[in-house]
mmCIF file of C-alpha atoms in Angstrom:
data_model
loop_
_atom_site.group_PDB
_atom_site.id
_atom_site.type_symbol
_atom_site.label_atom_id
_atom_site.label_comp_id
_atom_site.label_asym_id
_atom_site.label_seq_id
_atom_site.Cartn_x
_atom_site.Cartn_y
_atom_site.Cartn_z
ATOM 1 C CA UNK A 1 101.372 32.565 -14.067
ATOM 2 C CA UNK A 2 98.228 31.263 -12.944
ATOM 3 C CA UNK A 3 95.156 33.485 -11.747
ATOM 4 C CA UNK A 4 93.905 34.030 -8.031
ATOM 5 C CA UNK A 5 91.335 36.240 -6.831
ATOM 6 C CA UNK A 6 90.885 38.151 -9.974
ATOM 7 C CA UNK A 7 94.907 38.527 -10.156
ATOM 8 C CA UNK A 8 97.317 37.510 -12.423
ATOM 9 C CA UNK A 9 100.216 35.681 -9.894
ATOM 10 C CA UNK A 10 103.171 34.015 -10.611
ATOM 11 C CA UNK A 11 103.073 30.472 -9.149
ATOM 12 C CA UNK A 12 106.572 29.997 -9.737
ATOM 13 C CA UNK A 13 109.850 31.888 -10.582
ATOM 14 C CA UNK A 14 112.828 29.976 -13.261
ATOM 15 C CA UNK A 15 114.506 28.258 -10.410
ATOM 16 C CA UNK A 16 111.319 26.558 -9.457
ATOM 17 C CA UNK A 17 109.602 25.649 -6.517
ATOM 18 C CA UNK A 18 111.502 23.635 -4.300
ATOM 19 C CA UNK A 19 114.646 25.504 -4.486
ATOM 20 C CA UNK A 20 112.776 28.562 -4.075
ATOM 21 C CA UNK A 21 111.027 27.352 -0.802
ATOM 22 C CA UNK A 22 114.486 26.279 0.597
ATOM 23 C CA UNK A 23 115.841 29.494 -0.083
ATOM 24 C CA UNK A 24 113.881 31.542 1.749
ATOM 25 C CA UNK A 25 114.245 28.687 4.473
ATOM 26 C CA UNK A 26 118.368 29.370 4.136
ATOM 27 C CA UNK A 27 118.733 33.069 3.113
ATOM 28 C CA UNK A 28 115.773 35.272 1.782
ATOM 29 C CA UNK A 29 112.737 35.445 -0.703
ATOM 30 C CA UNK A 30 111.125 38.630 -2.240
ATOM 31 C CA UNK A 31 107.206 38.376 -2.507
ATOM 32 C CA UNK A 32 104.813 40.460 -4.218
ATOM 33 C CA UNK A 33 101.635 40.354 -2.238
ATOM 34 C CA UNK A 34 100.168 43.493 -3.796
ATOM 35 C CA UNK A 35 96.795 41.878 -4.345
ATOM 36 C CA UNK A 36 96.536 41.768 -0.898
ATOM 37 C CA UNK A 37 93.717 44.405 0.837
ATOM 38 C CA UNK A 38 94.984 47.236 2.579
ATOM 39 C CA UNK A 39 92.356 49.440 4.249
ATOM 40 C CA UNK A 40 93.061 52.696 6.191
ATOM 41 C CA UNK A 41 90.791 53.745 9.469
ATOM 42 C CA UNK A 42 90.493 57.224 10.303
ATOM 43 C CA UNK A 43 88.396 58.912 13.178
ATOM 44 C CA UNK A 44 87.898 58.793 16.832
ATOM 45 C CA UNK A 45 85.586 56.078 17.026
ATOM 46 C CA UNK A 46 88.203 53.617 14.887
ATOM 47 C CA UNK A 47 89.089 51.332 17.140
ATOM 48 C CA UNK A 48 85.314 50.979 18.552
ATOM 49 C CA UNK A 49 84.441 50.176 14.909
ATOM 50 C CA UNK A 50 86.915 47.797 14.434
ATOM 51 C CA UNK A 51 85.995 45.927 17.945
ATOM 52 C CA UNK A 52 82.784 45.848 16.540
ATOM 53 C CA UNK A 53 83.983 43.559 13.788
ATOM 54 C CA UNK A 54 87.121 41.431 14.858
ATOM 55 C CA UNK A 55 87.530 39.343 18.046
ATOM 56 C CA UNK A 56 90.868 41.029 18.837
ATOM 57 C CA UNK A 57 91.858 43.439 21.662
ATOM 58 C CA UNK A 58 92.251 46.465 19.375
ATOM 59 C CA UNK A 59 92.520 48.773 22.193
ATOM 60 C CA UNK A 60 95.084 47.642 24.168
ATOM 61 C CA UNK A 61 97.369 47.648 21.071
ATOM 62 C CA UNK A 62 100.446 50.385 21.524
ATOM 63 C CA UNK A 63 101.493 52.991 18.671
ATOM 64 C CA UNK A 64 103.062 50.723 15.776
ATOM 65 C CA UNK A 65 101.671 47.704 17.226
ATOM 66 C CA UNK A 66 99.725 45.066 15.285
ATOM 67 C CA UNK A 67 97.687 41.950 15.505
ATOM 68 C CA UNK A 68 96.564 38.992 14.060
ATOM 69 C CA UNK A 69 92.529 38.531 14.425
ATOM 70 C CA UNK A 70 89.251 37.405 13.080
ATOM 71 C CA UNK A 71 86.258 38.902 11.161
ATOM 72 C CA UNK A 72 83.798 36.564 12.643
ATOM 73 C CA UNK A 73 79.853 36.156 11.828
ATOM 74 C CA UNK A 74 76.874 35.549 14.234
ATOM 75 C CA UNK A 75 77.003 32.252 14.071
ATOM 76 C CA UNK A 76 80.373 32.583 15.287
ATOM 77 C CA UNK A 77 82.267 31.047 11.314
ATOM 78 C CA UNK A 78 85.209 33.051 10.142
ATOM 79 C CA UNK A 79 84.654 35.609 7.379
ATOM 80 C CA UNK A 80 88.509 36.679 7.164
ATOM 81 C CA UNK A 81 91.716 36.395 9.269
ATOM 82 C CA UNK A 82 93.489 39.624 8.531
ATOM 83 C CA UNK A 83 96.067 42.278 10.519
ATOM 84 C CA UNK A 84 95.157 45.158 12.219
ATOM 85 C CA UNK A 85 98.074 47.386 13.221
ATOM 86 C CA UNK A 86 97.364 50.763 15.553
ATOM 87 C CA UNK A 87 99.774 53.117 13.536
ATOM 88 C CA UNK A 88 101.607 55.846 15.188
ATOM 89 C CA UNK A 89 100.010 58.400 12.532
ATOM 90 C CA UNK A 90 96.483 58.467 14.323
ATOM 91 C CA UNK A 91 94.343 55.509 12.009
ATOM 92 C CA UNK A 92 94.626 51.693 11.558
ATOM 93 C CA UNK A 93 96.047 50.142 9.027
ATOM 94 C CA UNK A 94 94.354 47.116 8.095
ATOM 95 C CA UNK A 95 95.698 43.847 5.449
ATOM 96 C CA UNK A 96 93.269 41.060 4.634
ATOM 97 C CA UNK A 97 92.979 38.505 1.792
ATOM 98 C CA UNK A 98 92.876 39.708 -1.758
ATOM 99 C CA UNK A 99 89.860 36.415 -2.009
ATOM 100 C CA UNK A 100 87.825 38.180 0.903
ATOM 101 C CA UNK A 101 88.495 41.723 -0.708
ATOM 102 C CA UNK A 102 84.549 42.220 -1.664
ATOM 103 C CA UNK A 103 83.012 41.004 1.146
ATOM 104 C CA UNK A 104 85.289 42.620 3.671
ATOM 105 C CA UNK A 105 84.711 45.659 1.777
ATOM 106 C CA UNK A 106 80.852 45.544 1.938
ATOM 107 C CA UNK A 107 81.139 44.625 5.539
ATOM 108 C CA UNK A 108 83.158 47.496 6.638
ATOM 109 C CA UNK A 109 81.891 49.815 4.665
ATOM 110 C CA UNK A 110 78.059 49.278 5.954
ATOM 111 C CA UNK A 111 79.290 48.876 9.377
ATOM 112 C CA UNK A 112 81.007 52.316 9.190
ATOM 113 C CA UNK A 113 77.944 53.518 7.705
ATOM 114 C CA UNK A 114 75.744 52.666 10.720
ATOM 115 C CA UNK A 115 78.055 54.540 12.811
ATOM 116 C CA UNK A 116 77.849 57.135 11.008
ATOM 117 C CA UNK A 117 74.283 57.810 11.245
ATOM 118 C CA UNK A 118 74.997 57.548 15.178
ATOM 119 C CA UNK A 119 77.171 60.477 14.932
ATOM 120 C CA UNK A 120 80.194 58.440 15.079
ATOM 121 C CA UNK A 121 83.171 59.733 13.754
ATOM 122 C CA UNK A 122 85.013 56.708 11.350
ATOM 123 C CA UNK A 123 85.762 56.965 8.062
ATOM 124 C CA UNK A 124 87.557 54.473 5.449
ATOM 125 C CA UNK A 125 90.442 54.772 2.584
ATOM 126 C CA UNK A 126 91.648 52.257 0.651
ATOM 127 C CA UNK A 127 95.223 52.270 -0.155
ATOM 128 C CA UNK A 128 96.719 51.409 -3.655
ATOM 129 C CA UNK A 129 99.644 51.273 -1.689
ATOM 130 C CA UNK A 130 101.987 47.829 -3.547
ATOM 131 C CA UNK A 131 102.921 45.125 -1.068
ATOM 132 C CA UNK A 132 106.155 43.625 -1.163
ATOM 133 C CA UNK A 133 107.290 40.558 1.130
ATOM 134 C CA UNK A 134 111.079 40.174 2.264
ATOM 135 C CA UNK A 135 110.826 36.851 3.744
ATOM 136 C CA UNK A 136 113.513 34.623 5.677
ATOM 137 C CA UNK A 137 115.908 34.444 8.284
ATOM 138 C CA UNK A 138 119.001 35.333 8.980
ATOM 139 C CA UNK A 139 119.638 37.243 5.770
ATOM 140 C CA UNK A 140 116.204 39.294 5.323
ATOM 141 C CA UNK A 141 117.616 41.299 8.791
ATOM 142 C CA UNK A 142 120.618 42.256 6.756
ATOM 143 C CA UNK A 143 119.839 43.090 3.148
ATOM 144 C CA UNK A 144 116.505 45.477 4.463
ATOM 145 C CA UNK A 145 119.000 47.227 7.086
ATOM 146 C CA UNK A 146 121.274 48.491 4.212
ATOM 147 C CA UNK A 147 118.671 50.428 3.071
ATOM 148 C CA UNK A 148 117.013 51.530 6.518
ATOM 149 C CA UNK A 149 118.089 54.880 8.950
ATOM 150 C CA UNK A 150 115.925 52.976 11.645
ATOM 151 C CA UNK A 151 117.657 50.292 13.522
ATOM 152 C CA UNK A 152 115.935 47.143 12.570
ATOM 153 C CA UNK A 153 116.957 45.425 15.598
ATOM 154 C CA UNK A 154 114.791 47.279 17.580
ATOM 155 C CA UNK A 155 111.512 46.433 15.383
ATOM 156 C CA UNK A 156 109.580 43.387 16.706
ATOM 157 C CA UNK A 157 107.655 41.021 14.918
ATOM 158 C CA UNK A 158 103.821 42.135 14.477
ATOM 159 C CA UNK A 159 105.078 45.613 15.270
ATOM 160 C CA UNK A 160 105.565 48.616 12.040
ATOM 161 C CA UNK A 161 107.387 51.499 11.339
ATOM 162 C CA UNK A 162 106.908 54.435 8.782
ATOM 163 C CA UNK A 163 110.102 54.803 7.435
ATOM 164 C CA UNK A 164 112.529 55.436 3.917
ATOM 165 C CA UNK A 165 113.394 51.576 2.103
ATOM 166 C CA UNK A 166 116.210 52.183 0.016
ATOM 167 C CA UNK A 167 115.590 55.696 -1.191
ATOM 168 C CA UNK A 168 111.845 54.942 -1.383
ATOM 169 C CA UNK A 169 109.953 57.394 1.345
ATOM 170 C CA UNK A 170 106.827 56.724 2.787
ATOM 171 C CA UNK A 171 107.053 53.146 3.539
ATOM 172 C CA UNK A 172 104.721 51.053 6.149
ATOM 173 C CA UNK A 173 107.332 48.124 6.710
ATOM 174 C CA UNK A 174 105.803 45.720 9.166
ATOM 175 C CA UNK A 175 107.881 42.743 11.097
ATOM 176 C CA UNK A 176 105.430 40.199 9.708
ATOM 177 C CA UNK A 177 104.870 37.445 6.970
ATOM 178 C CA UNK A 178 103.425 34.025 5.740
ATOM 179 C CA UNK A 179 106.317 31.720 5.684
ATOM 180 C CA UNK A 180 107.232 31.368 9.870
ATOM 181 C CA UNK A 181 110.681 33.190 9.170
ATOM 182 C CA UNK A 182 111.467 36.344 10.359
ATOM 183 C CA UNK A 183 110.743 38.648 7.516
ATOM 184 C CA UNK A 184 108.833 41.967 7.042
ATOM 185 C CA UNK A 185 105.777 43.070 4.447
ATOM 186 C CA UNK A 186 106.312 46.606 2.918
ATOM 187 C CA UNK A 187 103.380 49.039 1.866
ATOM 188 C CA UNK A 188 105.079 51.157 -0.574
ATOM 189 C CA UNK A 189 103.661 53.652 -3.031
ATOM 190 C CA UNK A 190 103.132 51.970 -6.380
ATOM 191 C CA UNK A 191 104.912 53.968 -8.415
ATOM 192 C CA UNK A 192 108.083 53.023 -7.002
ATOM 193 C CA UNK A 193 107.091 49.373 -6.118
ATOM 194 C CA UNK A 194 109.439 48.115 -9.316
ATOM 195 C CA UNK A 195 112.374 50.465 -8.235
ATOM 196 C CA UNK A 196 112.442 48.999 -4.486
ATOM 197 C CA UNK A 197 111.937 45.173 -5.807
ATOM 198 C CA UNK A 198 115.038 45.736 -7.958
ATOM 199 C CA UNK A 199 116.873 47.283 -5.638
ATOM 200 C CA UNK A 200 116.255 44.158 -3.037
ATOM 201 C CA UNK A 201 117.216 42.046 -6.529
ATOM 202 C CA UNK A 202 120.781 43.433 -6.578
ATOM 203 C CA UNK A 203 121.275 41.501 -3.883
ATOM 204 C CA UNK A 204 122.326 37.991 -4.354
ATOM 205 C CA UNK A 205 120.511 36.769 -1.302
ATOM 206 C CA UNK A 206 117.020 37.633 -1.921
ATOM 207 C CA UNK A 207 115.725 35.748 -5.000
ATOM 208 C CA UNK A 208 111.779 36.322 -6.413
ATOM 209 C CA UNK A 209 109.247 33.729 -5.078
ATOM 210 C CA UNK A 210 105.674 32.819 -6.096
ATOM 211 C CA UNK A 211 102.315 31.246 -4.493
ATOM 212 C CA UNK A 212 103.755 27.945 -4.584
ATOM 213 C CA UNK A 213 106.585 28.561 -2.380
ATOM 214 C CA UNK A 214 104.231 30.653 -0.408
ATOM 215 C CA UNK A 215 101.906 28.114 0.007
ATOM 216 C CA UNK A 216 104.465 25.294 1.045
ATOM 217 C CA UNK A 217 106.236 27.804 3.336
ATOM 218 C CA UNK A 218 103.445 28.517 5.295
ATOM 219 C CA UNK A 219 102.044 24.697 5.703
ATOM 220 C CA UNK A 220 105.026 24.326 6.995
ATOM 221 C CA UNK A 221 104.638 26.934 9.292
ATOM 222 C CA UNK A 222 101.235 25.672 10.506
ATOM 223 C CA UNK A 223 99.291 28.791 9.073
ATOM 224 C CA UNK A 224 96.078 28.737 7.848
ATOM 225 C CA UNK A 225 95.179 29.793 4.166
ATOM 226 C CA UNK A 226 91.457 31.369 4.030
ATOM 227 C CA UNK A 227 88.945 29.449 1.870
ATOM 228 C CA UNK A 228 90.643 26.008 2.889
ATOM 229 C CA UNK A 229 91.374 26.007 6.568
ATOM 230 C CA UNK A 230 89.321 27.859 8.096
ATOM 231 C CA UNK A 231 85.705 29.746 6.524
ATOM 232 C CA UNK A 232 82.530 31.017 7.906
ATOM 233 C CA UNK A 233 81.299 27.138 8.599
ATOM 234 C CA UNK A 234 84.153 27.044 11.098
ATOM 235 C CA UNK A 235 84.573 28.761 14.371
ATOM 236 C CA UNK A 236 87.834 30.093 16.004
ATOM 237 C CA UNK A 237 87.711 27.698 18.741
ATOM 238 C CA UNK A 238 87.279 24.889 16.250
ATOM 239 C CA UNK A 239 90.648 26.368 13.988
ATOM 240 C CA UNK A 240 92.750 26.687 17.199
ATOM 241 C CA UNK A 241 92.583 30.304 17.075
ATOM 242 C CA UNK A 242 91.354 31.324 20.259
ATOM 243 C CA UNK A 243 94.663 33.001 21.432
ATOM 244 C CA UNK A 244 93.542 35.872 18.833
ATOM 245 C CA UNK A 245 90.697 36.709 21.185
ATOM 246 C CA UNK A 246 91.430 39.079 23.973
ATOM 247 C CA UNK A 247 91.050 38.697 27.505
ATOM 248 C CA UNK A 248 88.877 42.096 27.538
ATOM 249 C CA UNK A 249 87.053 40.793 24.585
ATOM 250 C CA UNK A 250 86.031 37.265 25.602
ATOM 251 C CA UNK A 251 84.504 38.628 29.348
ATOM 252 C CA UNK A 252 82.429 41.534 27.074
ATOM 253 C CA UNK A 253 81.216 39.048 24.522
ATOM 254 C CA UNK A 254 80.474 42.335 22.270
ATOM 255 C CA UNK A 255 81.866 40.405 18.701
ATOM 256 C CA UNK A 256 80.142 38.709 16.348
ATOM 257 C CA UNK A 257 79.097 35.192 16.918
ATOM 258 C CA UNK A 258 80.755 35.556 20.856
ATOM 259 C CA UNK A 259 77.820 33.227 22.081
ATOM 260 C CA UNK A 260 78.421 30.523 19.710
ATOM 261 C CA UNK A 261 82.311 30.793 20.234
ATOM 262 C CA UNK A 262 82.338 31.368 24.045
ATOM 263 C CA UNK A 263 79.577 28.104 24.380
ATOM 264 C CA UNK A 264 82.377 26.416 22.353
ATOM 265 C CA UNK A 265 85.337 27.148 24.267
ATOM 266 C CA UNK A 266 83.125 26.322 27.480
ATOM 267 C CA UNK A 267 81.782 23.259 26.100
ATOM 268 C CA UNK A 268 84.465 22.104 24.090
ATOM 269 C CA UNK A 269 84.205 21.626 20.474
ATOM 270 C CA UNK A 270 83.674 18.726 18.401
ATOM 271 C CA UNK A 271 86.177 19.130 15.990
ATOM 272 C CA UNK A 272 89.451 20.881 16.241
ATOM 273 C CA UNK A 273 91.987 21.753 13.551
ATOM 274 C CA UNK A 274 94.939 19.478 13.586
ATOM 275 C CA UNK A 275 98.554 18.484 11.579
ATOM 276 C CA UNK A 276 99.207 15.479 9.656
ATOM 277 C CA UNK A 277 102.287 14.095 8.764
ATOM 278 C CA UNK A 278 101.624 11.439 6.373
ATOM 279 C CA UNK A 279 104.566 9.183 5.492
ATOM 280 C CA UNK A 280 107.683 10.060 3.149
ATOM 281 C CA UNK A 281 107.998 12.609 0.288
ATOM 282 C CA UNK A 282 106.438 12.293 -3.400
ATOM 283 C CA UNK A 283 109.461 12.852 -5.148
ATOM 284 C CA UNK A 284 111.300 15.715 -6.282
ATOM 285 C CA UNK A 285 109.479 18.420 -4.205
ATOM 286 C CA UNK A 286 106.766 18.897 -6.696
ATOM 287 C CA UNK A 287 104.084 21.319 -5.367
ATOM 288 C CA UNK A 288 100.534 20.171 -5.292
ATOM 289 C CA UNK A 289 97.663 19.331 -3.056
ATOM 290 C CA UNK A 290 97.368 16.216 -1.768
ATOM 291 C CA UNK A 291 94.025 14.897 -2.817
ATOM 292 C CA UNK A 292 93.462 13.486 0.999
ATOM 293 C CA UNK A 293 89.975 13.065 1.489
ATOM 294 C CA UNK A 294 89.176 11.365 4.617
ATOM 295 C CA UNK A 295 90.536 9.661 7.566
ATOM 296 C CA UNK A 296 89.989 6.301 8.690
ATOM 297 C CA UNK A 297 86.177 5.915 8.950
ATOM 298 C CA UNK A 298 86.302 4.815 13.033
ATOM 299 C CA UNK A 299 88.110 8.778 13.078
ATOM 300 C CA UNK A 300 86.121 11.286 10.636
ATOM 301 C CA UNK A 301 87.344 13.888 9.318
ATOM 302 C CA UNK A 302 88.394 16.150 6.725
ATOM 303 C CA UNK A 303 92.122 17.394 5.293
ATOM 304 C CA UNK A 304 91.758 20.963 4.321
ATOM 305 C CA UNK A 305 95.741 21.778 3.017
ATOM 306 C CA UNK A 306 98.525 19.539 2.439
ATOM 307 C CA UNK A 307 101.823 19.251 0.391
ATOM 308 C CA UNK A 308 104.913 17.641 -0.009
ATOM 309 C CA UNK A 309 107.685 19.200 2.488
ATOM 310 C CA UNK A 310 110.725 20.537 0.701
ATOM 311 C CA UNK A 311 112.656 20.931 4.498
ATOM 312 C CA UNK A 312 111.109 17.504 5.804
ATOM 313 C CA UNK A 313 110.890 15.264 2.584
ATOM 314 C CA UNK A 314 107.507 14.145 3.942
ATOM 315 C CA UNK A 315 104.332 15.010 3.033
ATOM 316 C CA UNK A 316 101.716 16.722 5.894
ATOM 317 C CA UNK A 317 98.976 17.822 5.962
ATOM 318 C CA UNK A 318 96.206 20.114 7.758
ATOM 319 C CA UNK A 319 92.581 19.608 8.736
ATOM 320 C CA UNK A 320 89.673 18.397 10.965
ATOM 321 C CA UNK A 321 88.947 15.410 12.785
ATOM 322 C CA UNK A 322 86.625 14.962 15.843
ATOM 323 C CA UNK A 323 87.912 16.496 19.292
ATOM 324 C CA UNK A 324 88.441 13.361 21.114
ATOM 325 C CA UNK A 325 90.868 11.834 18.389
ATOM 326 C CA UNK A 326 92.699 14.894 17.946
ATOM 327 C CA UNK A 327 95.825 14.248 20.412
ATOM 328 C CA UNK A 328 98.845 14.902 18.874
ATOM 329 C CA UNK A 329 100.464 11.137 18.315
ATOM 330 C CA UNK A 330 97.544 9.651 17.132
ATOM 331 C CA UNK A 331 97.246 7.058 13.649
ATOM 332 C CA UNK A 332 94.936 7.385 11.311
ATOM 333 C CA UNK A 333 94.745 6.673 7.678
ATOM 334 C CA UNK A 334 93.811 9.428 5.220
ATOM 335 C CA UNK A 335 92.374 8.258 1.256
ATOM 336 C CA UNK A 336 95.178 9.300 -1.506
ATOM 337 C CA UNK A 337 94.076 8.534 -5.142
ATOM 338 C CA UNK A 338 91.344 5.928 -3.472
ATOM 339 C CA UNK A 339 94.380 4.490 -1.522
ATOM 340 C CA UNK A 340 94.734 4.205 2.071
ATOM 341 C CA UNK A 341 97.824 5.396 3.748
ATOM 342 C CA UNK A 342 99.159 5.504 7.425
ATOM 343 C CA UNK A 343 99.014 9.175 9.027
ATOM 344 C CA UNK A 344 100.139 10.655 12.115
ATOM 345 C CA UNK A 345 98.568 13.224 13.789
ATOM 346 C CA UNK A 346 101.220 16.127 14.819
ATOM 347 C CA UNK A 347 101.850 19.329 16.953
ATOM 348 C CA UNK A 348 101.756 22.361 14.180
ATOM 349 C CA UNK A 349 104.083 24.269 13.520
ATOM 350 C CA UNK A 350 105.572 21.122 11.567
ATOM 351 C CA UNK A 351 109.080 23.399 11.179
ATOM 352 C CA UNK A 352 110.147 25.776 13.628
ATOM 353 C CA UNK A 353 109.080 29.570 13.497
ATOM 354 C CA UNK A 354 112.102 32.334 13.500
ATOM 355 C CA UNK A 355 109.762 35.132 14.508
ATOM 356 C CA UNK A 356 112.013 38.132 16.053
ATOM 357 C CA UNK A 357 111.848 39.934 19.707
ATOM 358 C CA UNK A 358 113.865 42.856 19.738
ATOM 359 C CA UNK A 359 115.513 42.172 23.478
#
């Protein structure tokens, strides 16, 4: 157990971390993401709000649909990546980072405030809702359907459903997750958060997983982890995260920071987010972070995640190097332990993603 954000979480469960990662690669993992933020937004004037905030196209999202996008400041940084999903129940429901929890919090409440006083009509609950991940593919499909009436198979990814899980009513279960495999988070009311976990437990599949399998998953998945790849110094077009801004959105230039961000994506900018694959594995799978400080001096830059890759057995690696060395195929040398070693630079994600499309 090891603390995060004020939380308690369990890095690792008794069958440790590499065969946990590989199992959720092969058949299915059970995460508890409760510390996560979950934020409901009621009123006419919701979406408006939220637009006012986030760089995404909240509007044109249908009933149940969600999206990835960006809280973004006026001088255009990241302040959170969260999801925003228009629910079919009239408000949007809204997960960001248990780290950003206070400062999202401040920033949507005062936000919602100064629409307020312009007769808007928004208003904010927080849910104490659990959060429980059901993570890889093919076998998360099955064991969740055993306990749905809803056909499953008709749920796409970044799209949610209000529905019964196993006895439990009033679940949000949402075709989404951290680990590149198809998979699905479930708000469920905390009372009965234990009694749904165990009853996903019976199941020999799905095995409990902590944040280092959750960590490792997603690297490999090319995702970004708040607070080390992307933060308010750096801008979506910088993070390679422009496809989270809207078509409507980018001609209105009505977010925060849209000058900065627009000037970048005309101008190009300087640095941009890449992968690393640097050389063969560490041994044994071990979880850590690679202590990679800077590549080659002819090519700065900076490496922001990395990790030895259970499905690979190679280590990579995420960060920042200047724009015009940033072509996937390119050697550098990143500093391990004050040694140099040879790194190449490679097209994220590092291990193919098994979202789902319902045909």
């Amino acid at each position: 157990m090891v603390p995060f954000a004020g939380w308690t979480l369990p890095l690792h469960y008794g069958q440790g971390h590499l065969q946990s990662h590989l199992h959720t690669r092969r058949h299915c993992s059970l995460f508890d993401v409760s510390h996560m933020l979950q934020t409901l937004v009621y009123g006419r004037d919701r979406i408006r709000f939220m637009e006012s905030l986030v760089v995404g196209d909240i509007a044109e999202l249908k009933p149940g649909q969600g999206t990835l996008t960006l809280l973004t400041n006026e001088k255009g940084g990241i302040t959170d990546d969260l999801i925003v999903t228009n629910t079919s129940e009239n408000h949007l429901y809204v997960v960001s980072n248990a780290a950003c929890a206070d400062k999202d919090l401040a920033i949507l409440r005062d936000r919602a405030s100064e629409l307020q006083a312009t007769g808007s009509d928004v208003h904010l609950e927080l849910s104490d809702n659990a959060l429980l991940a059901l993570q890889g593919s093919p076998s998360m499909a099955r064991v969740l359907q055993a306990g749905l009436s809803d056909d499953l198979a008709k749920l796409s990814f970044m799209n949610s459903i209000t529905t019964t899980v196993f006895g439990v009513p009033g679940c949000r279960v949402t075709r989404c997750g951290y680990t590149g495999e198809d998979g699905v988070e479930i708000s469920v009311p905390a009372g009965q958060a234990v009694e749904l976990a165990e009853r996903l437990l019976d199941v020999p599949d799905v095995w409990l997983a902590g944040l280092a399998a959750r960590d490792s998953l997603r690297l490999e998945a090319g995702l970004c982890l708040y607070g080390n790849d992307i933060d308010e110094t750096i801008t979506p077009a910088e993070a390679g995260l422009m496809w989270t801004l809207g078509k409507r959105r980018r001609a209105a230039m009505d977010f925060p920071g849209a000058a900065v961000i627009m000037a970048q994506v005309k101008e190009k900018p300087r640095r941009r987010r890449v992968g690393l694959t640097c050389g063969h594995g560490m041994g044994g799978g071990r979880h850590c972070h690679l202590p990679l400080t800077s590549p080659c001096p002819h090519i700065p830059g900076t490496v922001t995640s990395g990790c030895p890759s259970p499905c690979l057995g190679k280590n990579i690696a995420m960060g920042y190097v200047e724009a015009a060395h940033s072509r996937a195929g390119t050697e550098l040398t990143v500093e391990v332990r004050k040694k140099q070693h040879p790194a190449v630079i490679t097209k994220m994600p590092f291990v193919p993603t098994q979202y789902y499309m319902a045909k």
